[in-house]
Amino acid sequence: MKTITKFLINLISVGSIVLIATLNISQFAVVGQPIINTPDRPPNPIPGGPRFIQPTEDIDERPPTQPGRPVRGGCASISQLGLTALVPTNKIGRTVFDYPTFFFYLPQTEAESAEFILQDQSGKQIYKQDLTISNLSGVIGVSIPANKNVPPLEVGQSYTWNFTVICDAQDRSADQMESGTVRRVELSADIRRQLDQADPRQKTVIYAENGIWQDALSTLAAARRDQPNDTALKADWESLLDSVTLGKIAKEPIVQTKPQP
């Protein structure tokens, strides 16, 4: 009898050890499973902030021809950081919007006015906006309005934009100018579904990772205007600008412009 009892005790002990070991293995298997991102799930904000990935077909394109930048007349006070378009290095940005927003760093200047012009591929001007910039310095946004008989940007088409600080209205040879290209593209159904479920930080990541520069920047700028003291948005802004070598502008304030009537 004693022998049978000892056998049963040993059997129970061995079974318990096997059971405990099995449970531990199962726990490790769950912890170690990779997290699978489904196409419909918006990405979590990236540690360190969003980084722009320029589409391969845009990388080798040359920036638009740009006039020189004389510094004289009404622009004599410009120093250190000059007029800068907030775009990738080759001045080519993509958008999925009919009416995108463009951003520029405007340095302290004595100039009182500026103008933004958008042209189609034939050189035809399709929009012009005059702005008052007296005593204004910082990052400004120029939006194309949808309610002024301006045609929407067409998918697959590229447009040239010029932003000019008018240093001397009587001598336009002294203008400060930035030029670039915006290309209207269309997103896949999967990415559109992700955007539908995403908050502004997630949308910025989605646009940036899919090469949609204009909309990554405008989405994040709008979020920062709504929540200027949000440190996470501030860090995202710095990361996104740094990814296109514009980190030196990241700490400049976002300011409002006043379109001229």
PDB file of C-alpha atoms in Angstrom:
ATOM      1  CA  MET A   1       0.000   0.000   0.000  1.00  0.00           C
ATOM      2  CA  LYS A   2       2.813   2.382   0.922  1.00  0.00           C
ATOM      3  CA  THR A   3       4.433   1.723  -2.433  1.00  0.00           C
ATOM      4  CA  ILE A   4       1.237   2.568  -4.345  1.00  0.00           C
ATOM      5  CA  THR A   5       0.719   5.771  -2.337  1.00  0.00           C
ATOM      6  CA  LYS A   6       4.343   6.888  -2.965  1.00  0.00           C
ATOM      7  CA  PHE A   7       3.876   6.175  -6.679  1.00  0.00           C
ATOM      8  CA  LEU A   8       0.728   8.320  -6.837  1.00  0.00           C
ATOM      9  CA  ILE A   9       2.424  11.207  -4.992  1.00  0.00           C
ATOM     10  CA  ASN A  10       5.369  11.123  -7.387  1.00  0.00           C
ATOM     11  CA  LEU A  11       3.006  10.992 -10.358  1.00  0.00           C
ATOM     12  CA  ILE A  12       1.074  14.038  -9.117  1.00  0.00           C
ATOM     13  CA  SER A  13       4.332  15.970  -8.520  1.00  0.00           C
ATOM     14  CA  VAL A  14       5.646  15.252 -12.003  1.00  0.00           C
ATOM     15  CA  GLY A  15       2.292  16.246 -13.509  1.00  0.00           C
ATOM     16  CA  SER A  16       2.328  19.567 -11.625  1.00  0.00           C
ATOM     17  CA  ILE A  17       5.822  20.383 -12.833  1.00  0.00           C
ATOM     18  CA  VAL A  18       4.832  19.643 -16.442  1.00  0.00           C
ATOM     19  CA  LEU A  19       1.681  21.795 -16.070  1.00  0.00           C
ATOM     20  CA  ILE A  20       3.600  24.765 -14.603  1.00  0.00           C
ATOM     21  CA  ALA A  21       6.239  24.516 -17.311  1.00  0.00           C
ATOM     22  CA  THR A  22       3.542  24.445 -19.990  1.00  0.00           C
ATOM     23  CA  LEU A  23       1.873  27.560 -18.587  1.00  0.00           C
ATOM     24  CA  ASN A  24       5.167  29.454 -18.465  1.00  0.00           C
ATOM     25  CA  ILE A  25       5.959  28.544 -22.071  1.00  0.00           C
ATOM     26  CA  SER A  26       2.495  29.777 -23.111  1.00  0.00           C
ATOM     27  CA  GLN A  27       3.051  33.098 -21.312  1.00  0.00           C
ATOM     28  CA  PHE A  28       6.412  33.640 -22.994  1.00  0.00           C
ATOM     29  CA  ALA A  29       4.859  32.805 -26.377  1.00  0.00           C
ATOM     30  CA  VAL A  30       2.213  35.525 -25.944  1.00  0.00           C
ATOM     31  CA  VAL A  31       4.737  38.190 -24.863  1.00  0.00           C
ATOM     32  CA  GLY A  32       7.023  37.314 -27.716  1.00  0.00           C
ATOM     33  CA  GLN A  33       4.404  37.403 -30.440  1.00  0.00           C
ATOM     34  CA  PRO A  34       5.022  40.169 -32.993  1.00  0.00           C
ATOM     35  CA  ILE A  35       2.407  42.938 -33.174  1.00  0.00           C
ATOM     36  CA  ILE A  36       0.758  42.675 -36.562  1.00  0.00           C
ATOM     37  CA  ASN A  37      -0.330  45.982 -38.096  1.00  0.00           C
ATOM     38  CA  THR A  38      -3.500  45.520 -40.087  1.00  0.00           C
ATOM     39  CA  PRO A  39      -4.040  47.782 -43.096  1.00  0.00           C
ATOM     40  CA  ASP A  40      -7.172  49.256 -41.487  1.00  0.00           C
ATOM     41  CA  ARG A  41      -5.491  50.216 -38.223  1.00  0.00           C
ATOM     42  CA  PRO A  42      -3.975  53.720 -37.979  1.00  0.00           C
ATOM     43  CA  PRO A  43      -0.375  53.621 -36.736  1.00  0.00           C
ATOM     44  CA  ASN A  44       0.526  54.724 -33.255  1.00  0.00           C
ATOM     45  CA  PRO A  45       2.607  57.918 -33.011  1.00  0.00           C
ATOM     46  CA  ILE A  46       6.221  57.039 -33.727  1.00  0.00           C
ATOM     47  CA  PRO A  47       8.655  57.330 -30.808  1.00  0.00           C
ATOM     48  CA  GLY A  48      10.829  60.323 -31.650  1.00  0.00           C
ATOM     49  CA  GLY A  49       8.193  61.799 -33.965  1.00  0.00           C
ATOM     50  CA  PRO A  50       7.053  61.429 -37.595  1.00  0.00           C
ATOM     51  CA  ARG A  51       9.653  61.309 -40.378  1.00  0.00           C
ATOM     52  CA  PHE A  52       8.922  62.162 -43.990  1.00  0.00           C
ATOM     53  CA  ILE A  53       9.674  59.540 -46.643  1.00  0.00           C
ATOM     54  CA  GLN A  54       9.857  61.067 -50.107  1.00  0.00           C
ATOM     55  CA  PRO A  55       8.547  58.867 -52.954  1.00  0.00           C
ATOM     56  CA  THR A  56      11.365  57.348 -54.994  1.00  0.00           C
ATOM     57  CA  GLU A  57      10.134  58.895 -58.234  1.00  0.00           C
ATOM     58  CA  ASP A  58      10.351  62.393 -56.688  1.00  0.00           C
ATOM     59  CA  ILE A  59      13.836  62.071 -55.208  1.00  0.00           C
ATOM     60  CA  ASP A  60      15.855  62.582 -58.396  1.00  0.00           C
ATOM     61  CA  GLU A  61      13.786  65.465 -59.720  1.00  0.00           C
ATOM     62  CA  ARG A  62      15.408  68.873 -59.772  1.00  0.00           C
ATOM     63  CA  PRO A  63      13.875  71.842 -57.988  1.00  0.00           C
ATOM     64  CA  PRO A  64      12.306  74.585 -60.127  1.00  0.00           C
ATOM     65  CA  THR A  65      14.635  77.270 -61.422  1.00  0.00           C
ATOM     66  CA  GLN A  66      14.783  80.026 -58.855  1.00  0.00           C
ATOM     67  CA  PRO A  67      15.985  83.587 -59.229  1.00  0.00           C
ATOM     68  CA  GLY A  68      18.815  84.876 -57.061  1.00  0.00           C
ATOM     69  CA  ARG A  69      18.161  86.449 -53.698  1.00  0.00           C
ATOM     70  CA  PRO A  70      19.420  89.999 -53.607  1.00  0.00           C
ATOM     71  CA  VAL A  71      19.249  91.619 -50.175  1.00  0.00           C
ATOM     72  CA  ARG A  72      18.650  95.295 -50.461  1.00  0.00           C
ATOM     73  CA  GLY A  73      15.944  97.959 -50.310  1.00  0.00           C
ATOM     74  CA  GLY A  74      13.032  97.051 -48.028  1.00  0.00           C
ATOM     75  CA  CYS A  75      14.534  93.629 -47.250  1.00  0.00           C
ATOM     76  CA  ALA A  76      17.798  94.926 -45.812  1.00  0.00           C
ATOM     77  CA  SER A  77      16.878  93.752 -42.303  1.00  0.00           C
ATOM     78  CA  ILE A  78      16.723  90.086 -43.348  1.00  0.00           C
ATOM     79  CA  SER A  79      19.509  88.175 -41.600  1.00  0.00           C
ATOM     80  CA  GLN A  80      20.440  84.676 -40.430  1.00  0.00           C
ATOM     81  CA  LEU A  81      17.442  82.527 -41.422  1.00  0.00           C
ATOM     82  CA  GLY A  82      16.198  83.764 -44.767  1.00  0.00           C
ATOM     83  CA  LEU A  83      12.879  83.320 -46.502  1.00  0.00           C
ATOM     84  CA  THR A  84      12.374  79.540 -46.648  1.00  0.00           C
ATOM     85  CA  ALA A  85       9.681  77.334 -48.116  1.00  0.00           C
ATOM     86  CA  LEU A  86       8.776  74.468 -45.796  1.00  0.00           C
ATOM     87  CA  VAL A  87       9.189  71.697 -48.357  1.00  0.00           C
ATOM     88  CA  PRO A  88      11.600  68.815 -49.015  1.00  0.00           C
ATOM     89  CA  THR A  89      15.049  69.761 -50.282  1.00  0.00           C
ATOM     90  CA  ASN A  90      14.137  69.393 -53.962  1.00  0.00           C
ATOM     91  CA  LYS A  91      11.100  71.688 -53.460  1.00  0.00           C
ATOM     92  CA  ILE A  92       8.622  69.001 -54.546  1.00  0.00           C
ATOM     93  CA  GLY A  93       5.634  68.180 -52.341  1.00  0.00           C
ATOM     94  CA  ARG A  94       2.556  66.019 -52.793  1.00  0.00           C
ATOM     95  CA  THR A  95      -1.034  66.570 -51.708  1.00  0.00           C
ATOM     96  CA  VAL A  96      -4.305  64.684 -51.809  1.00  0.00           C
ATOM     97  CA  PHE A  97      -6.395  67.824 -51.297  1.00  0.00           C
ATOM     98  CA  ASP A  98      -8.191  69.897 -53.906  1.00  0.00           C
ATOM     99  CA  TYR A  99      -7.034  73.055 -52.129  1.00  0.00           C
ATOM    100  CA  PRO A 100      -3.801  72.469 -50.153  1.00  0.00           C
ATOM    101  CA  THR A 101      -1.993  74.816 -47.796  1.00  0.00           C
ATOM    102  CA  PHE A 102       1.609  75.953 -48.314  1.00  0.00           C
ATOM    103  CA  PHE A 103       3.977  76.981 -45.536  1.00  0.00           C
ATOM    104  CA  PHE A 104       6.891  79.411 -45.462  1.00  0.00           C
ATOM    105  CA  TYR A 105       9.269  80.796 -42.888  1.00  0.00           C
ATOM    106  CA  LEU A 106       9.128  84.562 -43.062  1.00  0.00           C
ATOM    107  CA  PRO A 107      12.102  86.310 -41.389  1.00  0.00           C
ATOM    108  CA  GLN A 108      11.888  89.708 -39.759  1.00  0.00           C
ATOM    109  CA  THR A 109      11.851  92.207 -42.573  1.00  0.00           C
ATOM    110  CA  GLU A 110      10.924  95.753 -43.397  1.00  0.00           C
ATOM    111  CA  ALA A 111       8.868  94.561 -46.354  1.00  0.00           C
ATOM    112  CA  GLU A 112       5.136  95.185 -45.999  1.00  0.00           C
ATOM    113  CA  SER A 113       3.648  92.820 -48.553  1.00  0.00           C
ATOM    114  CA  ALA A 114       4.087  89.449 -50.211  1.00  0.00           C
ATOM    115  CA  GLU A 115       2.347  87.470 -52.914  1.00  0.00           C
ATOM    116  CA  PHE A 116       1.655  83.806 -53.597  1.00  0.00           C
ATOM    117  CA  ILE A 117       1.060  82.587 -57.157  1.00  0.00           C
ATOM    118  CA  LEU A 118       0.045  79.109 -58.353  1.00  0.00           C
ATOM    119  CA  GLN A 119       0.431  78.109 -62.001  1.00  0.00           C
ATOM    120  CA  ASP A 120      -0.557  74.994 -63.938  1.00  0.00           C
ATOM    121  CA  GLN A 121       1.856  73.042 -66.140  1.00  0.00           C
ATOM    122  CA  SER A 122       1.267  75.371 -69.097  1.00  0.00           C
ATOM    123  CA  GLY A 123       2.322  78.375 -67.006  1.00  0.00           C
ATOM    124  CA  LYS A 124      -1.215  79.694 -66.670  1.00  0.00           C
ATOM    125  CA  GLN A 125      -1.844  81.458 -63.372  1.00  0.00           C
ATOM    126  CA  ILE A 126      -4.768  79.792 -61.593  1.00  0.00           C
ATOM    127  CA  TYR A 127      -4.512  81.566 -58.235  1.00  0.00           C
ATOM    128  CA  LYS A 128      -2.871  84.621 -56.705  1.00  0.00           C
ATOM    129  CA  GLN A 129      -3.006  85.870 -53.143  1.00  0.00           C
ATOM    130  CA  ASP A 130      -1.567  89.159 -51.876  1.00  0.00           C
ATOM    131  CA  LEU A 131      -0.642  89.274 -48.204  1.00  0.00           C
ATOM    132  CA  THR A 132       0.137  91.974 -45.672  1.00  0.00           C
ATOM    133  CA  ILE A 133       3.261  90.995 -43.719  1.00  0.00           C
ATOM    134  CA  SER A 134       4.125  94.199 -41.836  1.00  0.00           C
ATOM    135  CA  ASN A 135       5.857  93.384 -38.516  1.00  0.00           C
ATOM    136  CA  LEU A 136       5.308  89.673 -39.130  1.00  0.00           C
ATOM    137  CA  SER A 137       7.904  86.968 -38.591  1.00  0.00           C
ATOM    138  CA  GLY A 138       7.547  83.203 -38.214  1.00  0.00           C
ATOM    139  CA  VAL A 139       5.969  80.280 -40.047  1.00  0.00           C
ATOM    140  CA  ILE A 140       2.979  81.297 -42.133  1.00  0.00           C
ATOM    141  CA  GLY A 141       0.447  79.222 -44.047  1.00  0.00           C
ATOM    142  CA  VAL A 142      -1.067  80.202 -47.381  1.00  0.00           C
ATOM    143  CA  SER A 143      -4.281  78.335 -48.178  1.00  0.00           C
ATOM    144  CA  ILE A 144      -6.003  78.167 -51.538  1.00  0.00           C
ATOM    145  CA  PRO A 145      -9.671  78.993 -50.933  1.00  0.00           C
ATOM    146  CA  ALA A 146     -12.387  76.721 -52.272  1.00  0.00           C
ATOM    147  CA  ASN A 147     -14.947  79.481 -52.624  1.00  0.00           C
ATOM    148  CA  LYS A 148     -13.366  81.977 -55.020  1.00  0.00           C
ATOM    149  CA  ASN A 149     -13.883  80.249 -58.348  1.00  0.00           C
ATOM    150  CA  VAL A 150     -10.449  78.656 -58.088  1.00  0.00           C
ATOM    151  CA  PRO A 151     -10.345  75.277 -59.890  1.00  0.00           C
ATOM    152  CA  PRO A 152      -9.387  72.304 -57.675  1.00  0.00           C
ATOM    153  CA  LEU A 153      -6.026  70.701 -58.258  1.00  0.00           C
ATOM    154  CA  GLU A 154      -6.372  67.762 -60.607  1.00  0.00           C
ATOM    155  CA  VAL A 155      -5.145  64.271 -59.724  1.00  0.00           C
ATOM    156  CA  GLY A 156      -1.955  63.417 -61.597  1.00  0.00           C
ATOM    157  CA  GLN A 157      -1.138  67.050 -62.371  1.00  0.00           C
ATOM    158  CA  SER A 158       1.799  69.127 -61.115  1.00  0.00           C
ATOM    159  CA  TYR A 159       1.666  72.846 -60.363  1.00  0.00           C
ATOM    160  CA  THR A 160       4.321  75.477 -59.796  1.00  0.00           C
ATOM    161  CA  TRP A 161       4.060  77.925 -56.912  1.00  0.00           C
ATOM    162  CA  ASN A 162       5.988  81.103 -56.172  1.00  0.00           C
ATOM    163  CA  PHE A 163       6.023  82.954 -52.858  1.00  0.00           C
ATOM    164  CA  THR A 164       7.539  86.408 -53.087  1.00  0.00           C
ATOM    165  CA  VAL A 165       8.376  88.979 -50.452  1.00  0.00           C
ATOM    166  CA  ILE A 166       8.078  92.334 -52.165  1.00  0.00           C
ATOM    167  CA  CYS A 167      11.005  94.321 -50.895  1.00  0.00           C
ATOM    168  CA  ASP A 168      10.445  97.392 -53.047  1.00  0.00           C
ATOM    169  CA  ALA A 169       7.154  97.795 -54.862  1.00  0.00           C
ATOM    170  CA  GLN A 170       8.848 100.212 -57.286  1.00  0.00           C
ATOM    171  CA  ASP A 171      11.749  97.873 -58.054  1.00  0.00           C
ATOM    172  CA  ARG A 172      10.672  94.229 -58.176  1.00  0.00           C
ATOM    173  CA  SER A 173      14.227  93.126 -59.009  1.00  0.00           C
ATOM    174  CA  ALA A 174      14.874  93.204 -55.252  1.00  0.00           C
ATOM    175  CA  ASP A 175      12.139  90.640 -54.466  1.00  0.00           C
ATOM    176  CA  GLN A 176      12.875  87.641 -52.257  1.00  0.00           C
ATOM    177  CA  MET A 177      11.371  84.526 -53.834  1.00  0.00           C
ATOM    178  CA  GLU A 178      10.863  80.828 -53.167  1.00  0.00           C
ATOM    179  CA  SER A 179       9.536  78.464 -55.852  1.00  0.00           C
ATOM    180  CA  GLY A 180       8.470  74.841 -55.868  1.00  0.00           C
ATOM    181  CA  THR A 181       6.186  72.167 -57.250  1.00  0.00           C
ATOM    182  CA  VAL A 182       3.080  70.578 -55.779  1.00  0.00           C
ATOM    183  CA  ARG A 183       1.709  67.367 -57.234  1.00  0.00           C
ATOM    184  CA  ARG A 184      -1.874  66.192 -56.671  1.00  0.00           C
ATOM    185  CA  VAL A 185      -2.061  62.442 -56.055  1.00  0.00           C
ATOM    186  CA  GLU A 186      -4.645  59.944 -54.899  1.00  0.00           C
ATOM    187  CA  LEU A 187      -4.396  57.561 -51.960  1.00  0.00           C
ATOM    188  CA  SER A 188      -5.260  53.881 -51.915  1.00  0.00           C
ATOM    189  CA  ALA A 189      -8.492  52.706 -50.282  1.00  0.00           C
ATOM    190  CA  ASP A 190      -6.490  51.118 -47.432  1.00  0.00           C
ATOM    191  CA  ILE A 191      -4.755  54.376 -46.550  1.00  0.00           C
ATOM    192  CA  ARG A 192      -8.010  56.331 -46.768  1.00  0.00           C
ATOM    193  CA  ARG A 193      -9.576  53.891 -44.294  1.00  0.00           C
ATOM    194  CA  GLN A 194      -6.656  54.429 -41.908  1.00  0.00           C
ATOM    195  CA  LEU A 195      -7.057  58.197 -42.172  1.00  0.00           C
ATOM    196  CA  ASP A 196     -10.777  57.947 -41.410  1.00  0.00           C
ATOM    197  CA  GLN A 197      -9.966  56.367 -38.028  1.00  0.00           C
ATOM    198  CA  ALA A 198      -6.896  58.445 -37.187  1.00  0.00           C
ATOM    199  CA  ASP A 199      -6.391  61.418 -34.887  1.00  0.00           C
ATOM    200  CA  PRO A 200      -4.251  64.371 -36.093  1.00  0.00           C
ATOM    201  CA  ARG A 201      -0.972  62.863 -34.827  1.00  0.00           C
ATOM    202  CA  GLN A 202      -1.716  59.539 -36.518  1.00  0.00           C
ATOM    203  CA  LYS A 203      -2.764  61.312 -39.724  1.00  0.00           C
ATOM    204  CA  THR A 204       0.555  63.154 -39.772  1.00  0.00           C
ATOM    205  CA  VAL A 205       2.404  59.836 -39.558  1.00  0.00           C
ATOM    206  CA  ILE A 206       0.277  58.284 -42.319  1.00  0.00           C
ATOM    207  CA  TYR A 207       0.799  61.222 -44.677  1.00  0.00           C
ATOM    208  CA  ALA A 208       4.536  61.467 -43.904  1.00  0.00           C
ATOM    209  CA  GLU A 209       5.215  57.756 -44.375  1.00  0.00           C
ATOM    210  CA  ASN A 210       3.320  57.763 -47.677  1.00  0.00           C
ATOM    211  CA  GLY A 211       5.184  60.753 -49.102  1.00  0.00           C
ATOM    212  CA  ILE A 212       2.331  63.276 -48.814  1.00  0.00           C
ATOM    213  CA  TRP A 213       4.373  66.213 -47.528  1.00  0.00           C
ATOM    214  CA  GLN A 214       1.899  69.085 -47.892  1.00  0.00           C
ATOM    215  CA  ASP A 215      -0.822  67.320 -45.935  1.00  0.00           C
ATOM    216  CA  ALA A 216       1.460  65.923 -43.228  1.00  0.00           C
ATOM    217  CA  LEU A 217       2.652  69.456 -42.535  1.00  0.00           C
ATOM    218  CA  SER A 218      -0.746  71.165 -42.732  1.00  0.00           C
ATOM    219  CA  THR A 219      -2.408  68.534 -40.502  1.00  0.00           C
ATOM    220  CA  LEU A 220       0.255  68.969 -37.845  1.00  0.00           C
ATOM    221  CA  ALA A 221       0.275  72.767 -38.125  1.00  0.00           C
ATOM    222  CA  ALA A 222      -3.498  72.869 -37.590  1.00  0.00           C
ATOM    223  CA  ALA A 223      -3.174  70.635 -34.527  1.00  0.00           C
ATOM    224  CA  ARG A 224      -0.445  72.882 -33.119  1.00  0.00           C
ATOM    225  CA  ARG A 225      -2.559  76.003 -33.654  1.00  0.00           C
ATOM    226  CA  ASP A 226      -5.418  74.312 -31.756  1.00  0.00           C
ATOM    227  CA  GLN A 227      -3.173  73.102 -28.920  1.00  0.00           C
ATOM    228  CA  PRO A 228      -0.107  75.374 -28.832  1.00  0.00           C
ATOM    229  CA  ASN A 229       1.055  74.059 -25.431  1.00  0.00           C
ATOM    230  CA  ASP A 230       0.930  70.350 -26.350  1.00  0.00           C
ATOM    231  CA  THR A 231       4.509  69.095 -25.953  1.00  0.00           C
ATOM    232  CA  ALA A 232       3.886  65.919 -28.000  1.00  0.00           C
ATOM    233  CA  LEU A 233       2.702  67.979 -30.983  1.00  0.00           C
ATOM    234  CA  LYS A 234       5.695  70.289 -30.570  1.00  0.00           C
ATOM    235  CA  ALA A 235       8.049  67.290 -30.642  1.00  0.00           C
ATOM    236  CA  ASP A 236       6.267  65.906 -33.724  1.00  0.00           C
ATOM    237  CA  TRP A 237       6.672  69.276 -35.475  1.00  0.00           C
ATOM    238  CA  GLU A 238      10.408  69.331 -34.733  1.00  0.00           C
ATOM    239  CA  SER A 239      10.841  65.746 -35.952  1.00  0.00           C
ATOM    240  CA  LEU A 240       8.897  66.289 -39.173  1.00  0.00           C
ATOM    241  CA  LEU A 241      10.828  69.444 -40.111  1.00  0.00           C
ATOM    242  CA  ASP A 242      14.130  67.826 -39.145  1.00  0.00           C
ATOM    243  CA  SER A 243      13.374  64.949 -41.540  1.00  0.00           C
ATOM    244  CA  VAL A 244      13.588  67.418 -44.462  1.00  0.00           C
ATOM    245  CA  THR A 245      16.609  69.307 -43.016  1.00  0.00           C
ATOM    246  CA  LEU A 246      14.469  72.210 -41.742  1.00  0.00           C
ATOM    247  CA  GLY A 247      15.116  71.590 -38.061  1.00  0.00           C
ATOM    248  CA  LYS A 248      16.534  75.125 -37.672  1.00  0.00           C
ATOM    249  CA  ILE A 249      13.049  76.511 -38.324  1.00  0.00           C
ATOM    250  CA  ALA A 250      11.197  74.173 -35.955  1.00  0.00           C
ATOM    251  CA  LYS A 251      11.328  76.520 -32.981  1.00  0.00           C
ATOM    252  CA  GLU A 252       9.963  79.511 -34.895  1.00  0.00           C
ATOM    253  CA  PRO A 253       6.350  80.449 -34.049  1.00  0.00           C
ATOM    254  CA  ILE A 254       3.410  79.718 -36.316  1.00  0.00           C
ATOM    255  CA  VAL A 255       1.765  83.062 -37.064  1.00  0.00           C
ATOM    256  CA  GLN A 256      -1.332  84.192 -38.921  1.00  0.00           C
ATOM    257  CA  THR A 257      -1.149  86.217 -42.112  1.00  0.00           C
ATOM    258  CA  LYS A 258      -3.637  88.758 -43.317  1.00  0.00           C
ATOM    259  CA  PRO A 259      -4.725  88.342 -46.957  1.00  0.00           C
ATOM    260  CA  GLN A 260      -5.235  91.640 -48.711  1.00  0.00           C
ATOM    261  CA  PRO A 261      -8.783  92.321 -49.941  1.00  0.00           C
TER     262      PRO A 261
END
